[in-house]
PDB file of C-alpha atoms in Angstrom:
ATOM      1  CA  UNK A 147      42.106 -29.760  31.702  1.00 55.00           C
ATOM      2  CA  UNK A 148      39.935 -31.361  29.337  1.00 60.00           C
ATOM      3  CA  UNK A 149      40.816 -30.429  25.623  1.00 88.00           C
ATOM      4  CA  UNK A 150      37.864 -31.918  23.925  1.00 94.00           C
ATOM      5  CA  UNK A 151      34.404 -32.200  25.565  1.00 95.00           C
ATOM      6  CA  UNK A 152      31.580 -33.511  23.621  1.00 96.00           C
ATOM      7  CA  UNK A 153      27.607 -32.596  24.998  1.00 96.00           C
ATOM      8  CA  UNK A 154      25.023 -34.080  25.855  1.00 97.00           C
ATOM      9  CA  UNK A 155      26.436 -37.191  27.667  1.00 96.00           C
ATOM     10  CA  UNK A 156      23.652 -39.115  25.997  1.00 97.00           C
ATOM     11  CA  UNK A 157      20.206 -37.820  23.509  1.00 98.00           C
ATOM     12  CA  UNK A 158      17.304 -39.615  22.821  1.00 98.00           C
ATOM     13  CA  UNK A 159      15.317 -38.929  19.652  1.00 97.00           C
ATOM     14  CA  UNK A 160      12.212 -39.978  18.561  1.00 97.00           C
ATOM     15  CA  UNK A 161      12.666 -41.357  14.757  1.00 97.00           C
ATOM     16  CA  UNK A 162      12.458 -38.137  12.673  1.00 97.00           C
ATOM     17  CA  UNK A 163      13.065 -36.046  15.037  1.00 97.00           C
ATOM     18  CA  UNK A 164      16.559 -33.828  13.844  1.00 98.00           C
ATOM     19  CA  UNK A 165      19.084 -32.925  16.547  1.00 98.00           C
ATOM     20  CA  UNK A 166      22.567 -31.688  17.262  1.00 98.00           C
ATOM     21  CA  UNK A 167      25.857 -33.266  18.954  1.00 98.00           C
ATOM     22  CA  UNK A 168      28.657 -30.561  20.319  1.00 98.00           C
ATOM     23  CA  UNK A 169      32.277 -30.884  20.746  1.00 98.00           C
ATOM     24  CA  UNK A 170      34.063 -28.178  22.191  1.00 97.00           C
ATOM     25  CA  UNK A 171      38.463 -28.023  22.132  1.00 95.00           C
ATOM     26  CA  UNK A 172      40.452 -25.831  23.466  1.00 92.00           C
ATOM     27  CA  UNK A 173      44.021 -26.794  21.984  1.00 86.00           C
ATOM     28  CA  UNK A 174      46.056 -23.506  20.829  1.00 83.00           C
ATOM     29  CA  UNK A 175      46.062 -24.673  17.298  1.00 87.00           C
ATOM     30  CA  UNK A 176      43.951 -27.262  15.448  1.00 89.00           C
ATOM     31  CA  UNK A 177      45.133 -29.477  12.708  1.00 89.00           C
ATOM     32  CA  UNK A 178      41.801 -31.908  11.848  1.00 91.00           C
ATOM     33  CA  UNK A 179      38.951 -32.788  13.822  1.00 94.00           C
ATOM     34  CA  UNK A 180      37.832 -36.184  13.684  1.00 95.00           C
ATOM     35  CA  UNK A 181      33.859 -37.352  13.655  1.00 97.00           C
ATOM     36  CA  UNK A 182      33.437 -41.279  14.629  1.00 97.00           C
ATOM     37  CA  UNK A 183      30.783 -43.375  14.808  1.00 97.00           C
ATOM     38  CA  UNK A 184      31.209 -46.670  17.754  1.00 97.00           C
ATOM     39  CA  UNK A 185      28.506 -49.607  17.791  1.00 96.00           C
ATOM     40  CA  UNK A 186      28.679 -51.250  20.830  1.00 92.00           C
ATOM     41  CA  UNK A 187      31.732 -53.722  21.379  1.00 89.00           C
ATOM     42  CA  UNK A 188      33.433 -52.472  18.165  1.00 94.00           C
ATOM     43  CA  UNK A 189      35.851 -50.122  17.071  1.00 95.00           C
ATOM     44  CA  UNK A 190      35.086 -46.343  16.169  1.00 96.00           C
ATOM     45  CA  UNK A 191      34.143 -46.489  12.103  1.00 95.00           C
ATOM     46  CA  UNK A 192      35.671 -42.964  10.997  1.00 94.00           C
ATOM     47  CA  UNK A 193      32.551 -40.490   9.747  1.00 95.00           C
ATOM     48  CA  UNK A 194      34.245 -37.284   8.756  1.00 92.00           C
ATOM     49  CA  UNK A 195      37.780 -34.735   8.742  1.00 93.00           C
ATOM     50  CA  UNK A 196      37.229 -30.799   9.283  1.00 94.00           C
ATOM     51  CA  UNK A 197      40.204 -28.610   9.158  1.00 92.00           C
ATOM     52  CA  UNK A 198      39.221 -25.672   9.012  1.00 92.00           C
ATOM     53  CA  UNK A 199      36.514 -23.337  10.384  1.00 94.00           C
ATOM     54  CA  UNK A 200      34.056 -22.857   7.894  1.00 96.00           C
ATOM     55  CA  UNK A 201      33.980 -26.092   6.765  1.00 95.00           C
ATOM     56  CA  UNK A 202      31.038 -28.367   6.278  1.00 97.00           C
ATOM     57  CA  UNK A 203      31.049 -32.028   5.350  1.00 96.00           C
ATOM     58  CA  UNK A 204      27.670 -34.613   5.180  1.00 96.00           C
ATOM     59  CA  UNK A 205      26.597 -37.727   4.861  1.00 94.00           C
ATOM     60  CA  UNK A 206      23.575 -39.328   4.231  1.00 95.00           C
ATOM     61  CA  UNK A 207      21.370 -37.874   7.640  1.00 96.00           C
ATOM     62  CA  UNK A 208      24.862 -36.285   9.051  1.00 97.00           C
ATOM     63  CA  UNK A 209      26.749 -33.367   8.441  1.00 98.00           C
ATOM     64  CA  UNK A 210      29.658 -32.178  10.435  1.00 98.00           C
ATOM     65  CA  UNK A 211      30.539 -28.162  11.087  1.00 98.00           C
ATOM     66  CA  UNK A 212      33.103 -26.454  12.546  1.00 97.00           C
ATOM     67  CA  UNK A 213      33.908 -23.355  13.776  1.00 94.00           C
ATOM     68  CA  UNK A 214      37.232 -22.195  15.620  1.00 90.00           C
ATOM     69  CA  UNK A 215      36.092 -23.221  19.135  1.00 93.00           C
ATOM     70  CA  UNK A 216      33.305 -25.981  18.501  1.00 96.00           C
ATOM     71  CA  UNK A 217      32.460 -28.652  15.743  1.00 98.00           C
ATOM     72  CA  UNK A 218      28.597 -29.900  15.567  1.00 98.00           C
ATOM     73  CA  UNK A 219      27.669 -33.120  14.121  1.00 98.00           C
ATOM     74  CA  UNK A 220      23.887 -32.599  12.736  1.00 98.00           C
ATOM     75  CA  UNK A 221      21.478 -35.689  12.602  1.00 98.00           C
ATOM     76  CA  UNK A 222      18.968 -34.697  10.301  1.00 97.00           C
ATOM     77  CA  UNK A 223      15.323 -36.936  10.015  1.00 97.00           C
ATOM     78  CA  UNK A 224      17.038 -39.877  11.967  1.00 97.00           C
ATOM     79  CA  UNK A 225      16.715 -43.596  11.902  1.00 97.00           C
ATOM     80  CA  UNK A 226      16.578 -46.181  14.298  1.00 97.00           C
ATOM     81  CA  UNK A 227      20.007 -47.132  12.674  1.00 97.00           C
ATOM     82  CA  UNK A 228      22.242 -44.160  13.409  1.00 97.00           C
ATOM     83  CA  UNK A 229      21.868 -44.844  17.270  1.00 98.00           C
ATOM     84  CA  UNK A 230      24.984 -45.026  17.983  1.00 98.00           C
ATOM     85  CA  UNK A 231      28.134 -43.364  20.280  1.00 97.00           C
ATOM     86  CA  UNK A 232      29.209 -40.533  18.307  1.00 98.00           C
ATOM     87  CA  UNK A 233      32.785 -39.406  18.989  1.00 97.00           C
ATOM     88  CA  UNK A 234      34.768 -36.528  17.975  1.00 96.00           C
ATOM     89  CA  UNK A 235      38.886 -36.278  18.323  1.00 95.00           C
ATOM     90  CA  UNK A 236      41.090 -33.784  17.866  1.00 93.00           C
ATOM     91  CA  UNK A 237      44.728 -33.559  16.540  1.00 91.00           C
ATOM     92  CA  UNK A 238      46.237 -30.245  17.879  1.00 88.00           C
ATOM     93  CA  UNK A 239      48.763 -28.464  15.355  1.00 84.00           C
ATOM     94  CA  UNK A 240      52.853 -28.676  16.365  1.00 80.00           C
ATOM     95  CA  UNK A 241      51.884 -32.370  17.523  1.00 80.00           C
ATOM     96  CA  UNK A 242      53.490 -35.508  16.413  1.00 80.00           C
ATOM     97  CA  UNK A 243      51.175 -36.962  13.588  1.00 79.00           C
ATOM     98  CA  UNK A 244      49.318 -40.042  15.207  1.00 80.00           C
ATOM     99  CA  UNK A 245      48.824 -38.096  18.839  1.00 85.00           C
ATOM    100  CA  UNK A 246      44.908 -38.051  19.083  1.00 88.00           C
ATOM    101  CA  UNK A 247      42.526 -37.031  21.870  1.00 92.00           C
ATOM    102  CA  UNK A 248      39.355 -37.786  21.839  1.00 94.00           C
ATOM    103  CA  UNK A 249      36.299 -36.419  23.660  1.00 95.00           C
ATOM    104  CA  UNK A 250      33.816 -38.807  25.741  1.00 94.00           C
ATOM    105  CA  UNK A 251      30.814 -39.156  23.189  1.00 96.00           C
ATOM    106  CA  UNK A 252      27.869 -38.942  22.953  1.00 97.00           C
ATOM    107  CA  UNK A 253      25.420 -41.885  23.405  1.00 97.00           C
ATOM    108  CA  UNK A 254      22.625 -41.565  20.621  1.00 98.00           C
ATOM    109  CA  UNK A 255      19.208 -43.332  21.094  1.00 98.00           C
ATOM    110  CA  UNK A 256      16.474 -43.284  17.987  1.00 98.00           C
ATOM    111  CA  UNK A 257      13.488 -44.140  19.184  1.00 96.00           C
ATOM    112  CA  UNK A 258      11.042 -46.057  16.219  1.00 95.00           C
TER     113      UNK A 258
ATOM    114  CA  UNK B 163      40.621 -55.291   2.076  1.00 83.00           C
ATOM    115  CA  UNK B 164      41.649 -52.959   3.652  1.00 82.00           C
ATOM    116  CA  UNK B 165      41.852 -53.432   7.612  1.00 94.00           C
ATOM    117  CA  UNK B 166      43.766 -53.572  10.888  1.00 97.00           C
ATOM    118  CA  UNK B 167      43.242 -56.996  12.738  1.00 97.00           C
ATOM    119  CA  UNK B 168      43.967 -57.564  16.258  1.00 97.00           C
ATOM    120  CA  UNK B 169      44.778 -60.416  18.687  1.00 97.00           C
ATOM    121  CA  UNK B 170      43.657 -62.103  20.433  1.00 97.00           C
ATOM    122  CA  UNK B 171      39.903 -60.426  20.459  1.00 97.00           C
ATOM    123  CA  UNK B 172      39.252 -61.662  24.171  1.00 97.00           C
ATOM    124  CA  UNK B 173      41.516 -62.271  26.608  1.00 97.00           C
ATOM    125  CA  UNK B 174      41.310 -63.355  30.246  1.00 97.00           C
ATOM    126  CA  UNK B 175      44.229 -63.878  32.561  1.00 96.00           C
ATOM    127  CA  UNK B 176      46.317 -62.989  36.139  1.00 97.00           C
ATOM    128  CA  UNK B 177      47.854 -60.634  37.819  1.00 97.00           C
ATOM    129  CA  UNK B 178      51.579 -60.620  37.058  1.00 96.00           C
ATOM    130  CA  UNK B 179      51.413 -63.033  33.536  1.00 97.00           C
ATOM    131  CA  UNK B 180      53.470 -61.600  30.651  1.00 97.00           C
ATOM    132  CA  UNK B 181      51.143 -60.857  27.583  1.00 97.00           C
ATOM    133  CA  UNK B 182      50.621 -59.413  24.239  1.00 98.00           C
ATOM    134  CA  UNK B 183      48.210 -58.143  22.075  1.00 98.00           C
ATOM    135  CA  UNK B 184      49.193 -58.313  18.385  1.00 98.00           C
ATOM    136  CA  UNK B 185      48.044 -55.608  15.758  1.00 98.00           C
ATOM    137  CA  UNK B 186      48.674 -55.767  12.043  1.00 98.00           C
ATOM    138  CA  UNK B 187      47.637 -53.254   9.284  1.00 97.00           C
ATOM    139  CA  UNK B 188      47.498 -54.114   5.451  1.00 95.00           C
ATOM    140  CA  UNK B 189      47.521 -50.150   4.320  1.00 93.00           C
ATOM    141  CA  UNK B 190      51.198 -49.712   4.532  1.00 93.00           C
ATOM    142  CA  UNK B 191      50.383 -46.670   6.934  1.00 93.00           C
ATOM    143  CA  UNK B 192      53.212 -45.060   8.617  1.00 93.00           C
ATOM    144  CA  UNK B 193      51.152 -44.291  11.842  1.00 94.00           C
ATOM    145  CA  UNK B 194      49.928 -46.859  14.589  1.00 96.00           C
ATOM    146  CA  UNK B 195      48.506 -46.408  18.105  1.00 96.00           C
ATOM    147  CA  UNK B 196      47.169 -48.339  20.765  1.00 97.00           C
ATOM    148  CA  UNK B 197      44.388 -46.852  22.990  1.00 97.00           C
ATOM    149  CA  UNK B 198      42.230 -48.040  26.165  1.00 97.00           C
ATOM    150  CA  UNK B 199      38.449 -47.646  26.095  1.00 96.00           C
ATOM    151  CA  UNK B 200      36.263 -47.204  29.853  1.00 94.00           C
ATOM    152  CA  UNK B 201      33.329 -46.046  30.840  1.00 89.00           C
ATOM    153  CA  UNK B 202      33.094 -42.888  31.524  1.00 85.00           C
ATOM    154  CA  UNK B 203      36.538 -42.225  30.430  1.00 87.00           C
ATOM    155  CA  UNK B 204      36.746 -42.433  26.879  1.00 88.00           C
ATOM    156  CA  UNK B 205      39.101 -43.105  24.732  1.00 94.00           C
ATOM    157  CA  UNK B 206      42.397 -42.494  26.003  1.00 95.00           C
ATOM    158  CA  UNK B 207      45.595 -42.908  23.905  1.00 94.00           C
ATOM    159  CA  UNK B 208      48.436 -45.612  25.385  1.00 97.00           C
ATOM    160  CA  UNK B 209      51.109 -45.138  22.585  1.00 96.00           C
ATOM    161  CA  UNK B 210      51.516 -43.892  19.443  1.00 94.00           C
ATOM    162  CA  UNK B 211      54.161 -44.697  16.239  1.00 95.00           C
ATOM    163  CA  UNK B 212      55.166 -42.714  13.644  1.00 92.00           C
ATOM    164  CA  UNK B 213      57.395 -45.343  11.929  1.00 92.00           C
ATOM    165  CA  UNK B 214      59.067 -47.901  12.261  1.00 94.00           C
ATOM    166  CA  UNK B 215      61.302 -48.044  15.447  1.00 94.00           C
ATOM    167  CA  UNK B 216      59.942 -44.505  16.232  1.00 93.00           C
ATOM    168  CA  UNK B 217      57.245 -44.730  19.215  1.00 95.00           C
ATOM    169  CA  UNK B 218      56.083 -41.789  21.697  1.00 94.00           C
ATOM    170  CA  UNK B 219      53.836 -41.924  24.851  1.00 94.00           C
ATOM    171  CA  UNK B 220      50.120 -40.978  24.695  1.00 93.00           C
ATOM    172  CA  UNK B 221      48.292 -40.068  27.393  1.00 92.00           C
ATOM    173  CA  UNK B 222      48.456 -43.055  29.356  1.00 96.00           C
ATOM    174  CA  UNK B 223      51.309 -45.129  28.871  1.00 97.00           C
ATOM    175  CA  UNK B 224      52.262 -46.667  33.059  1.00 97.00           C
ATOM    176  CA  UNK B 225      52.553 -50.620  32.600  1.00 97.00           C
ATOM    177  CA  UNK B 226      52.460 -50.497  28.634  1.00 98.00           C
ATOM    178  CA  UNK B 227      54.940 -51.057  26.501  1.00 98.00           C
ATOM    179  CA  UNK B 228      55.173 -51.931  23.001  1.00 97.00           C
ATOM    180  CA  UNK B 229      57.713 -52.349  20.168  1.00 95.00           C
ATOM    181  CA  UNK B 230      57.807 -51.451  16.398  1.00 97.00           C
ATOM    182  CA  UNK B 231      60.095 -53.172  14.316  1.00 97.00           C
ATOM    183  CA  UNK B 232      58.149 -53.878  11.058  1.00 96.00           C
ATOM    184  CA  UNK B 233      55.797 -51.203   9.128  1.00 96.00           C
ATOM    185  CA  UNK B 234      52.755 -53.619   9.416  1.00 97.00           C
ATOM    186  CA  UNK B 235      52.824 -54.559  12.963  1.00 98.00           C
ATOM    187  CA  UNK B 236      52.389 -52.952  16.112  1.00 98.00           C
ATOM    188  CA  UNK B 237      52.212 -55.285  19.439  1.00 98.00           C
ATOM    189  CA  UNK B 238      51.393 -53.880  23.090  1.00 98.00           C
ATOM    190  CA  UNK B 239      52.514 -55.587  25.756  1.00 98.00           C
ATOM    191  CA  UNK B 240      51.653 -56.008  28.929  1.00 97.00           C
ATOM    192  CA  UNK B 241      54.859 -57.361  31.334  1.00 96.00           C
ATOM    193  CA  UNK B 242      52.415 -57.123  34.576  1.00 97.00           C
ATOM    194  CA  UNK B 243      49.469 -57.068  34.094  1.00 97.00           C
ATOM    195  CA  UNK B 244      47.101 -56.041  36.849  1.00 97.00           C
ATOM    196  CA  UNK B 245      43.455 -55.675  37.004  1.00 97.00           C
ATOM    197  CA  UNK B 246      43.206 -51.914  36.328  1.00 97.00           C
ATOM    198  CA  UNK B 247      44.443 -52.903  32.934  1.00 98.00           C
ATOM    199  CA  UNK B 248      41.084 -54.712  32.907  1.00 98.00           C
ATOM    200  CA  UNK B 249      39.659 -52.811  29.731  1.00 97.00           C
ATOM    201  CA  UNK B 250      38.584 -52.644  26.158  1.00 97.00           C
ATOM    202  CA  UNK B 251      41.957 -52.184  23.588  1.00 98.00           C
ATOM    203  CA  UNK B 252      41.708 -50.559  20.161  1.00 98.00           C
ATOM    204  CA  UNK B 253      44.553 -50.489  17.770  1.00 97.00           C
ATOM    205  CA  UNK B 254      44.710 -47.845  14.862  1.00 96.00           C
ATOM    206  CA  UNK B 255      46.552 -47.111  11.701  1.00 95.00           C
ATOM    207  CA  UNK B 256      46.783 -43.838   9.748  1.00 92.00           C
ATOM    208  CA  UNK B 257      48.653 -42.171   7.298  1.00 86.00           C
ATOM    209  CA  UNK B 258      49.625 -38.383   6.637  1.00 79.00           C
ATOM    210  CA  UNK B 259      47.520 -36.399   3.787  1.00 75.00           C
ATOM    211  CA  UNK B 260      49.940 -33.034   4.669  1.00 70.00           C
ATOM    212  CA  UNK B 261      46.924 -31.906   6.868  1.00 71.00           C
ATOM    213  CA  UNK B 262      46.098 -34.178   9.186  1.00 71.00           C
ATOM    214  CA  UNK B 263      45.959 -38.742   9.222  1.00 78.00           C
ATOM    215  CA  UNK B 264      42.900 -40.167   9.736  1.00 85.00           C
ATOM    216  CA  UNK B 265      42.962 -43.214  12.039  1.00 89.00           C
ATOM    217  CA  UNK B 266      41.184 -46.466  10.942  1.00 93.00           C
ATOM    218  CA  UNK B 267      40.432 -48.955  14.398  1.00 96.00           C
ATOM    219  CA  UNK B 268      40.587 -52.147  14.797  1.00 97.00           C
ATOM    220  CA  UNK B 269      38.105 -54.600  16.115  1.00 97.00           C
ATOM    221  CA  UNK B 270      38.779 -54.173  19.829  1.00 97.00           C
ATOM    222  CA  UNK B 271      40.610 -56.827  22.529  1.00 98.00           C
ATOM    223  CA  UNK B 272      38.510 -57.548  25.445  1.00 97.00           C
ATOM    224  CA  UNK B 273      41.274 -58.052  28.293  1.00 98.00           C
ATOM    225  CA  UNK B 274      40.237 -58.982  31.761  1.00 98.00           C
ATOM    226  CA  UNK B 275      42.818 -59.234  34.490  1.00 97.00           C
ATOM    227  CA  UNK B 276      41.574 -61.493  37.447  1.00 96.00           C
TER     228      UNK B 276
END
């Protein structure tokens, strides 16, 4: 049973155009979830930490939510540059620190 | 600056040779893992450490093992390899804030196994 499940697979925007990644968990407890950003051939660069549901975080075009079932990673007015596979991981409460799952991403495309 | 370095980045060799991929962090974190990356299967954690001599299994730990005998260092190794091994390797470092330890990857390994 999948514990982390990110949608869609893969989104294609057209530069400008805002959107939304999902990733859904169903652990019993949550201690952080974990937004990453992987270029292709190189290791996930670490975007943003939620804890707790409520919470918001941005940067520059992104800014991560969460809620207790579901964390969304909004892309607002996107560039070319932020195409990308966005990944989000979750580290379930009662678990050793260091035990991480992550979902499958999500391929981004920005279109010029 | 700040970084975990792995190698060798690219690696090609046969079924049944005896390696290892090194990992090294400069952060003085207490937490290290090793995970595999495939297509359509994600990101999938091998092993993780919590300190020294202190490992645990991840998610997918058959024909790994690896070792943990200095802070800084975290080797996986590979006493068979075979070719569904064959994948990309990422090795992480983190420490604990109290609420959760964000992992910072390395660069990737690139193993093939003819």
């Amino acid at each position: 049973e999948d514990q982390v499940t990110q949608s869609p697979e893969a989104l294609r925007l057209q530069e400008g155009e805002s959107s939304s990644l999902n990733c859904s968990y169903t652990v019993s407890g949550l201690r952080g979830l974990f937004w990453y950003r992987q270029d292709p051939g190189k290791g996930p660069e670490f975007l943003f930490t939620l804890y707790s549901a409520g919470e918001e975080k941005e940067k520059e075009r992104l800014k991560a939510t969460l809620t207790k079932k579901e964390s969304f990673l909004h892309i607002t007015a996107p560039k070319p540059e932020d195409s990308a596979t966005y990944l989000c991981a979750v580290q379930e409460s009662g678990t050793s620190y260091g035990k991480l799952t992550f979902g499958q991403g999500t391929i981004l495309t920005v279109h010029p | 600056e700040a970084q975990v370095t792995q190698n060798p980045r690219y690696l090609i060799t046969v079924t049944g040779k005896k390696l290892t991929v090194t990992c090294s962090q400069n952060m003085n974190h207490e937490y290290m893992s090793w995970y595999r990356q495939d297509p359509g299967l994600g990101l999938r954690q091998i092993y993780y450490s919590m300190n020294v001599e202190v490992t645990d299994k991840g998610d997918v730990p058959e024909g790994y093992k690896v070792s943990r005998k200095e802070k800084r260092n975290f080797p996986l190794i590979l006493e068979s390899p075979s070719p569904n091994q064959t994948s990309l390797y990422f090795c992480a470092s983190s420490h604990s804030t109290g609420k959760g330890d964000t992992q910072y990857f390395g660069p990737g390994t690139r193993l093939t196994v003819l």
